[in-house]
Amino acid sequence: MKEAQKVSRMDRMLNAIERLGNKVPHPAIIFLILMAGVIVLSAIFQFTGASALLETIDPDTHEVTESIVKVESLLGVNGIRFMLTSVVQNLMNFQALGVTLVAMIGVGFAEEVGLIASLIHKLVRVVPNRMLTAILVFLGVLSSIASDAGYLVLIPLGAAVFYKVGRHPIAGLAAAFAGVSAGFGVNILITPIDGMLTEIANDAVQIVDPTYNIDLMANIYFSIASTILVVIVCTLINEKLIEPRLGVYDRNQFDGNLEEQMDDSQGLRYALFGFLAVVVMIMAITLPSGAPLRHAETNQIIGSTPFMDSLIALIMLLFLIPSICYGLGVGKIKSSLDVVNPIIKVFSNLSGMIFLLLIIAQFIAYFNFTNMGTVLAINAASVIESMELGGLPLLLSFIFLILLFDFILVGAVPKFAILTPIFIPLLYQLGVSPEAVLAAYRVGDSPINIITPLMPYFALIVTFAARYQKKTGVGTIVALMLPHTIILTIVWIVLFVIFYLFNIPLGPGASMYL
């Protein structure tokens, strides 16, 4: 009885959050209000002389340069000039928009022509229903290998798979979203983000020890353990809390077509031939030494290379070409218009999201121009530094600081670049390894992603969910994902503390202590 009361109490709280979130104005209006707030606060902070001492590290010489970062007012001459001259450039610089539009050419066309529905039908016949949630979460964590592709491919796929098997599609979306975003910082493999974080960490530790070097495998044990944790915890949350709260799905709300298809064996065979042709093409321009998608100087494939930069375009081709072949096989494509019109329809369905991203791009650009996030982060880190805490309390403070600033400084790299020149040298002096700081950062960086509307793909998640539940708003997604954020954060911190207290290796030759 007590357990039922607790569940109902949690349901009431989440329902209240959802109602409150969905009663606020349209997200575009919210961000316009936030922009006005940033403009006013920037003027106030500049007037009061708000500033911070920023340490930057030259990536070539590893020299540390100190500079004063001041809050810039958007009501000053430069601020007004920036707001009026950068509108178009702000949108062009907003990577989420370009990534979404390019990827959706392939993914959206595959859905329109029926290939996605056919593949889902095959998938649900192979995968046991009871394993679907865990598989979606696990694939979501793995998707960070392909950067942001999981947001565009796996999350809508998760909703569609759950719809197909008669479960609530929003629960499938939540499972995939939790894996893709809340587990973005870890994996069982080395990902592109590992290279960037390791490079920044090396620059920071070499401030105090020029001979110290962190390698890409420094956190692999912790990362694998964290991946297992994310999959188990998010699966249990989804099945024990999220799905029961959603209840039985009313299929009349669905705005699309995923019904079972006619015999399409020939279409699937053609799609397989198209897929293999694209794979062979990718291998031909990637694997040979000196191939176009290898780095021109180092000849590497993984890292900052043409191959990694072309992943979204390659994913688009991996969906588009097989989908065209599928359409030819089932007779849905008989002219060029049968290829162009579905893509136009996909873009028209994204029009509301594109407008919202235009507004969000301006807000983020305005916020970055003012330097308020940087000044707040550095000053908060300096306060923690002045408290003279021990190793574990300092690491936990670092995690909570990352969790806090992830609401406004979304993205794995910016926060790490700002805070590590402070925390890594400080903890090094206390005998705590830079690898431990890197592991702590992984814990704090991802769980907030799924509840902050400032996350670049948040608007897209709302759009995906609205196809299955028409009254979906920002509050719906925040309330849906909040249990994942709270519970995963607590359990993940516990895992980190266990690694610290028992000095469990974080990777080959990498421990918590120096």
Steps between C-alpha positions, in 0.01 A plus 500: 500500500779739593677423172182576303466829688860591416444422133179701490676787678774494237239485224326804644828690516594412141149580377522839671837567333353399165192720540708795615749453217230472236306802628789733435505669158627336182873415527580770244339760728686357800832546325408851392433578869833341594672711236350812654623382840853446367500847348396665828731288720798561272456875544469464879803271531713726281397801708604320821833398342445124512811318375718193550861393449514247215795271442537383141750248366669525162448159333837523322735642765294396807568844647243634744364847437295689753240751391213689657159402366238771546127486446411677175177697488262436211372855546840652425621604156664164425207306642236678291719466194542127570127435546406670174781372278532138613145362466571301184848395610373383838262260327768383257738435791238295686623151419184321613300651214735389222549156653124451531415612147771288334430185701123529460535487121591134536315408820182687407494358147547148639196554720286651224573223251429228757844353559508594868161337559614185323824479699314557827262219409798269450671624816209438734473143373862435601544697824303383807259767625648488851845591362395799289558767766847376595602467133381852421690649795815304412485599132445860614821496703687336211372764257745760636757330273319677215482832685142638491351241265316325784274800551386489140479126441459303821257719695222501237576133436449422870155660494407316181613161632295537818198609296537192280498255792202667668694681773488874562721666233600784733653238732711376207603858424595551867714184506691597187534864614640388836762283332597751230517811718527407870767242411678711239823534699577128524522199271655156474712633213716807444292784353585833331420691819764299688771644278392859563463460877832317533682772306353773722585303816861453383537873443368568850721250688812612312463837672645331811671195348617536138595129488153369596297352216148353499417252225167425333451181703539679835130468593399191305437275805293768670323574172404134448378470860302823456346373175375187678368720782319736261336210316382326819382815682327662201332172405360457851388864520329476163319176573415557867424875501465654153293241314248435783447876537428538127232233511329348196570679174212634290606408147263761354751767604767373261570727203671261259496154351687204643246233422605161375583499132433271207758249385808715453768231482620629162521857637704384800729304270558810285555705818764253615680530163487881529630489858790272406587725205522804731709305755742389226526860378573625853765232551662587167541867594600430862707185547789527247803700611465858378127457437288820479340449844829446683690786662725661241807505729457226761306258275268426797132411468376571854542839665492837331485357150294535181334168583364625833398832345308318225307262729168685468525506119591130498206416726274694266623290206468176701129574538426680172650256246350181652165681534500593132584139416220382729253736333600369158458142621147549636390729219467819706762685295421534131641844423737758647204680659439193715843567654477878530145537633549283815811700590308825456229359728763414763632857497149646517434293812814651656399862431386571856821356641711705257332820618561403863866424428533845343393655831714262710805575284461872574463438874813284518700748292387790721584308817845406368568859392437632852753256660260458793525120498881508500519761776252311719677166448848635577386690809309196629809284447714758681265494800527120517879525465518746792313259727812279520310171485655155489525283189160326503298805619671707233419243229137486616485880496637489146224255398226717651644809332490323163140388566402857582665665203381236255163679510651805329834384353379206294766296322775277633800703390434865607453433874797265511725756328397772747524301824786253455782760513372569853408155630762271345806690636325548837415132540843399368655680797275292728616174342187443291566393141380697195335176386277522810394853405419377150288217644322743734422722204333210317269452799393864515482587133218288355198443733376861477493488118162328498318770701653828383318672211833659406626164375517555120283197415238552770262669257540205264409255780182699565422481126552122494280452808222722360446251216375248754357732767360816350503719812868440567694803620825582677341413834402155371859410412647650819254308720556185293878506538537648850503159677784390272702811587451481877544127553781453245696792646482359854591144401778616268657711775489196729685298234764773474544509879548121503771529234665774708484335842627163377739656245358286221698557176328743262689360202827321419757648739260776610385520862322759711820602676839608370 
